[in-house]
Coordinates of N, CA and C in Angstrom, one line a residue:
M193 N 0.8 -1.2 0.0 CA 0.0 0.0 0.0 C 0.9 1.2 0.0
A194 N 0.6 2.2 -0.9 CA 1.3 3.4 -0.9 C 1.1 4.2 0.4
R195 N 2.1 5.0 0.7 CA 2.1 5.8 2.0 C 0.9 6.7 2.0
R196 N 0.6 7.3 0.9 CA -0.6 8.2 0.8 C -1.9 7.5 1.1
D197 N -2.0 6.3 0.6 CA -3.2 5.5 0.8 C -3.2 5.1 2.3
E198 N -2.1 4.7 2.9 CA -2.1 4.4 4.3 C -2.5 5.6 5.2
V199 N -2.0 6.8 4.8 CA -2.4 8.0 5.5 C -4.0 8.1 5.5
E200 N -4.5 7.9 4.3 CA -6.0 8.1 4.2 C -6.8 7.0 4.9
V201 N -6.3 5.8 4.9 CA -7.0 4.7 5.6 C -6.9 5.0 7.1
L202 N -5.8 5.4 7.7 CA -5.7 5.7 9.1 C -6.6 6.9 9.5
R203 N -6.5 7.9 8.6 CA -7.3 9.1 8.9 C -8.8 8.8 8.9
R204 N -9.2 8.1 7.8 CA -10.7 7.7 7.7 C -11.1 6.8 8.9
R205 N -10.3 5.9 9.3 CA -10.6 5.1 10.5 C -10.7 5.9 11.7
G206 N -9.9 6.9 11.9 CA -9.9 7.8 13.0 C -11.3 8.5 13.1
V207 N -11.6 9.1 11.9 CA -12.9 9.8 11.8 C -14.1 8.8 12.1
E208 N -14.0 7.6 11.5 CA -15.1 6.7 11.8 C -15.2 6.3 13.2
F209 N -14.1 6.1 13.9 CA -14.1 5.8 15.3 C -14.8 6.9 16.1
L210 N -14.4 8.2 15.7 CA -15.0 9.3 16.4 C -16.5 9.3 16.2
E211 N -17.0 9.1 15.0 CA -18.4 9.1 14.7 C -19.1 8.0 15.5
M212 N -18.5 6.8 15.5 CA -19.1 5.7 16.2 C -19.1 5.9 17.7
A213 N -18.1 6.6 18.3 CA -18.1 6.9 19.7 C -19.2 7.9 20.0
E214 N -19.4 8.9 19.2 CA -20.5 9.8 19.4 C -21.9 9.1 19.5
K215 N -22.1 8.1 18.6 CA -23.3 7.3 18.5 C -23.4 6.4 19.8
A216 N -22.3 5.8 20.2 CA -22.3 4.9 21.3 C -22.6 5.8 22.6
L217 N -22.1 6.9 22.7 CA -22.4 7.8 23.8 C -23.8 8.2 23.9
A218 N -24.4 8.5 22.7 CA -25.8 8.8 22.6 C -26.7 7.6 23.1
D219 N -26.2 6.4 22.8 CA -26.9 5.2 23.2 C -26.6 4.7 24.6
K220 N -25.8 5.6 25.4 CA -25.4 5.3 26.7 C -24.5 4.1 26.9
K221 N -23.7 3.8 25.8 CA -22.7 2.8 25.8 C -21.4 3.4 26.1
V222 N -21.2 3.9 27.3 CA -20.2 4.8 27.7 C -18.8 4.1 27.6
D223 N -18.6 2.9 28.1 CA -17.3 2.3 28.1 C -16.8 2.1 26.6
L224 N -17.8 1.7 25.8 CA -17.4 1.5 24.4 C -17.1 2.8 23.7
A225 N -17.8 3.8 24.1 CA -17.5 5.2 23.5 C -16.1 5.6 23.9
C226 N -15.8 5.4 25.2 CA -14.4 5.8 25.6 C -13.3 5.1 24.8
F227 N -13.5 3.8 24.7 CA -12.6 3.0 23.9 C -12.4 3.5 22.5
M228 N -13.6 3.8 21.8 CA -13.5 4.3 20.5 C -12.9 5.7 20.4
L229 N -13.1 6.5 21.4 CA -12.4 7.8 21.4 C -10.9 7.7 21.5
E230 N -10.4 6.7 22.3 CA -9.0 6.5 22.3 C -8.5 6.0 21.0
Q231 N -9.2 5.1 20.3 CA -8.8 4.6 19.0 C -8.8 5.7 18.0
A232 N -9.9 6.6 18.0 CA -10.0 7.7 17.1 C -8.8 8.6 17.2
A233 N -8.4 9.0 18.4 CA -7.3 9.9 18.6 C -6.0 9.3 18.1
Q234 N -5.8 8.0 18.5 CA -4.5 7.3 18.1 C -4.4 7.2 16.6
L235 N -5.4 6.8 15.9 CA -5.3 6.6 14.5 C -5.2 8.0 13.8
Y236 N -5.9 9.0 14.2 CA -5.8 10.3 13.6 C -4.4 10.9 13.8
L237 N -3.8 10.8 14.9 CA -2.5 11.3 15.2 C -1.5 10.5 14.3
K238 N -1.6 9.2 14.2 CA -0.7 8.4 13.4 C -0.8 8.7 12.0
S239 N -2.0 9.0 11.5 CA -2.2 9.4 10.1 C -1.4 10.7 9.8
A240 N -1.6 11.7 10.7 CA -0.9 13.0 10.5 C 0.6 12.8 10.5
L241 N 1.1 12.0 11.5 CA 2.6 11.8 11.5 C 3.1 11.1 10.3
L242 N 2.3 10.1 9.8 CA 2.7 9.5 8.6 C 2.8 10.4 7.4
K243 N 1.8 11.3 7.3 CA 1.8 12.3 6.3 C 2.9 13.3 6.3
L244 N 3.2 13.8 7.5 CA 4.2 14.9 7.7 C 5.6 14.3 7.8
V245 N 5.8 13.2 8.5 CA 7.1 12.7 8.8 C 7.5 11.5 7.9
G246 N 6.5 10.7 7.5 CA 6.7 9.5 6.7 C 6.7 8.3 7.6
E247 N 6.5 8.4 8.9 CA 6.4 7.3 9.8 C 5.7 7.7 11.1
Y248 N 5.4 6.8 11.9 CA 4.9 7.1 13.3 C 5.4 6.0 14.2
S249 N 5.5 6.4 15.5 CA 5.9 5.5 16.5 C 4.9 4.4 16.7
R250 N 5.4 3.2 17.0 CA 4.5 2.1 17.3 C 4.2 2.1 18.8
T251 N 3.4 3.0 19.2 CA 3.1 3.3 20.6 C 1.6 3.5 20.7
H252 N 1.0 3.3 21.9 CA -0.4 3.6 22.2 C -0.4 4.9 22.9
S253 N 0.7 5.6 23.2 CA 0.7 6.8 24.0 C 0.3 8.0 23.2
L254 N -0.9 8.5 23.6 CA -1.4 9.7 22.9 C -0.5 10.9 23.2
R255 N 0.0 11.0 24.4 CA 0.9 12.1 24.8 C 2.1 12.1 24.0
R256 N 2.7 10.9 23.8 CA 3.9 10.9 23.0 C 3.6 11.2 21.5
L257 N 2.5 10.7 21.0 CA 2.1 11.0 19.6 C 1.9 12.5 19.4
V258 N 1.2 13.1 20.4 CA 0.9 14.6 20.3 C 2.3 15.3 20.3
W259 N 3.1 15.0 21.2 CA 4.4 15.6 21.3 C 5.2 15.5 20.0
E260 N 5.2 14.3 19.5 CA 6.0 14.0 18.2 C 5.4 14.9 17.1
L261 N 4.1 15.0 17.0 CA 3.5 15.8 15.9 C 3.8 17.3 16.2
A262 N 3.7 17.7 17.4 CA 4.0 19.1 17.7 C 5.4 19.5 17.3
E263 N 6.3 18.5 17.6 CA 7.7 18.8 17.3 C 7.9 18.8 15.8
A264 N 7.3 17.8 15.1 CA 7.5 17.7 13.7 C 6.9 18.9 12.9
S265 N 5.8 19.4 13.4 CA 5.1 20.5 12.7 C 5.5 21.9 13.3
R266 N 6.2 21.8 14.4 CA 6.6 23.1 15.1 C 5.4 24.0 15.4
D267 N 4.3 23.3 15.8 CA 3.1 24.0 16.1 C 2.9 24.2 17.6
D268 N 2.9 25.5 17.9 CA 2.9 25.9 19.3 C 1.5 25.6 19.9
E269 N 0.4 25.8 19.1 CA -0.9 25.5 19.7 C -1.1 24.0 20.0
L270 N -0.6 23.1 19.2 CA -0.6 21.7 19.5 C 0.2 21.4 20.7
R271 N 1.4 22.0 20.8 CA 2.3 21.7 21.9 C 1.6 22.2 23.2
K272 N 1.0 23.3 23.2 CA 0.3 23.9 24.4 C -0.9 23.0 24.7
F273 N -1.6 22.5 23.7 CA -2.7 21.5 24.0 C -2.2 20.3 24.7
G274 N -1.1 19.7 24.2 CA -0.5 18.6 24.8 C -0.1 18.8 26.3
E275 N 0.4 20.0 26.6 CA 0.8 20.3 27.9 C -0.5 20.5 28.8
E276 N -1.4 21.3 28.3 CA -2.6 21.6 29.1 C -3.6 20.4 29.3
R277 N -3.6 19.5 28.4 CA -4.5 18.3 28.4 C -3.8 17.0 28.7
R278 N -2.6 17.2 29.3 CA -1.7 16.0 29.6 C -2.5 15.0 30.4
N279 N -3.1 15.4 31.5 CA -3.8 14.5 32.4 C -5.0 13.7 31.7
V280 N -5.7 14.5 30.9 CA -6.9 13.8 30.2 C -6.4 12.9 29.2
L281 N -5.3 13.3 28.5 CA -4.7 12.4 27.5 C -4.2 11.1 28.2
S282 N -3.6 11.2 29.3 CA -3.1 10.1 30.1 C -4.3 9.2 30.5
S283 N -5.3 9.7 30.9 CA -6.5 8.9 31.3 C -7.1 8.2 30.1
L284 N -7.1 8.9 28.9 CA -7.6 8.3 27.7 C -6.7 7.2 27.2
E285 N -5.4 7.3 27.4 CA -4.5 6.2 27.1 C -4.8 5.0 27.9
D286 N -5.2 5.2 29.2 CA -5.5 4.1 30.1 C -6.7 3.3 29.6
V287 N -7.6 4.0 28.9 CA -8.8 3.3 28.4 C -8.5 2.1 27.6
Y288 N -7.5 2.3 26.7 CA -7.1 1.2 25.9 C -6.7 -0.1 26.7
I289 N -5.9 0.1 27.7 CA -5.5 -1.0 28.5 C -6.6 -1.6 29.4
M290 N -7.4 -0.7 30.0 CA -8.5 -1.1 30.8 C -9.6 -1.8 30.1
A291 N -9.8 -1.4 28.9 CA -10.9 -2.1 28.1 C -10.5 -3.5 27.7
R292 N -9.2 -3.7 27.6 CA -8.7 -5.1 27.2 C -8.5 -6.0 28.4
Y293 N -8.0 -5.4 29.5 CA -7.5 -6.3 30.6 C -8.2 -6.1 32.0
F294 N -8.9 -5.1 32.2 CA -9.5 -4.8 33.5 C -11.0 -4.4 33.4
P295 N -11.8 -4.7 34.4 CA -13.2 -4.4 34.3 C -13.5 -3.0 34.9
K296 N -12.8 -2.0 34.3 CA -13.1 -0.6 34.8 C -14.3 0.0 34.0
E297 N -15.1 0.7 34.7 CA -16.3 1.4 34.0 C -16.0 2.9 34.1
Y298 N -16.5 3.5 33.0 CA -16.3 5.0 32.9 C -17.7 5.6 33.1
S299 N -17.7 6.9 33.5 CA -18.9 7.6 33.7 C -19.2 8.4 32.4
E300 N -20.4 8.9 32.3 CA -20.8 9.8 31.2 C -20.0 11.1 31.3
M301 N -19.6 11.5 32.5 CA -18.8 12.7 32.6 C -17.4 12.5 32.0
D302 N -16.8 11.3 32.3 CA -15.5 10.9 31.7 C -15.6 10.9 30.2
A303 N -16.6 10.3 29.7 CA -16.8 10.2 28.2 C -17.0 11.6 27.6
A304 N -17.8 12.4 28.3 CA -18.0 13.8 27.7 C -16.7 14.6 27.7
E305 N -15.9 14.4 28.7 CA -14.6 15.1 28.8 C -13.6 14.5 27.7
F306 N -13.6 13.2 27.5 CA -12.8 12.6 26.5 C -13.2 13.1 25.1
L307 N -14.5 13.1 24.9 CA -15.1 13.6 23.6 C -14.7 15.0 23.3
E308 N -14.8 15.9 24.3 CA -14.4 17.3 24.1 C -12.9 17.4 23.7
V309 N -12.0 16.6 24.4 CA -10.6 16.6 24.1 C -10.3 16.1 22.7
V310 N -10.9 15.0 22.4 CA -10.7 14.3 21.1 C -11.1 15.2 20.0
R311 N -12.3 15.9 20.1 CA -12.7 16.8 19.1 C -11.7 18.0 18.9
E312 N -11.2 18.5 20.0 CA -10.2 19.6 19.9 C -8.9 19.0 19.3
L313 N -8.5 17.8 19.6 CA -7.4 17.2 19.0 C -7.5 17.1 17.5
F314 N -8.7 16.6 17.1 CA -9.0 16.5 15.7 C -8.8 17.8 15.0
R315 N -9.4 18.9 15.6 CA -9.3 20.2 15.0 C -7.8 20.6 14.8
L316 N -7.0 20.5 15.8 CA -5.6 20.9 15.8 C -4.8 20.0 14.8
V317 N -5.0 18.7 14.9 CA -4.2 17.8 14.1 C -4.7 18.0 12.6
G318 N -6.0 18.1 12.4 CA -6.4 18.3 11.0 C -5.8 19.6 10.4
R319 N -5.7 20.6 11.2 CA -5.1 21.9 10.7 C -3.7 21.7 10.3
V320 N -2.9 21.1 11.3 CA -1.5 20.8 11.1 C -1.2 20.0 9.9
A321 N -2.0 18.9 9.7 CA -1.8 17.9 8.6 C -2.5 18.3 7.3
G322 N -3.3 19.4 7.3 CA -4.0 19.7 6.1 C -5.1 18.8 5.7
F323 N -5.7 18.2 6.7 CA -6.8 17.2 6.5 C -8.1 18.0 6.2
P324 N -9.0 17.4 5.5 CA -10.3 18.1 5.3 C -11.1 18.2 6.6
A325 N -11.8 19.3 6.7 CA -12.6 19.6 8.0 C -13.8 18.7 8.1

């Protein structure tokens, strides 16, 4: 698969996970929504890194991916977002592990905060990578 095609597949999957998370949250499937929000953020970040840098780290760490993209793009707004939202991004990272290995449940307030952060992340990453709005 050509790199441009891989960028688009990852970007599209990120967008689809975000859309599915919004639907799951509306249906009160909170834990599933949280998991999909983490996946949305991770894939969208990786698509932008692949587009701008030509590769991305094989990590699940949203904080690291945000930092790498901020460094690669030299974008101060994205860097500031990563610093200010560090704790929420860390909690969102934990969703991936908790969903797979531990019976942790999330509240609607958790999911709403994650959704707000992921939407803002999409806005920033989309601008930096030149993705369609």
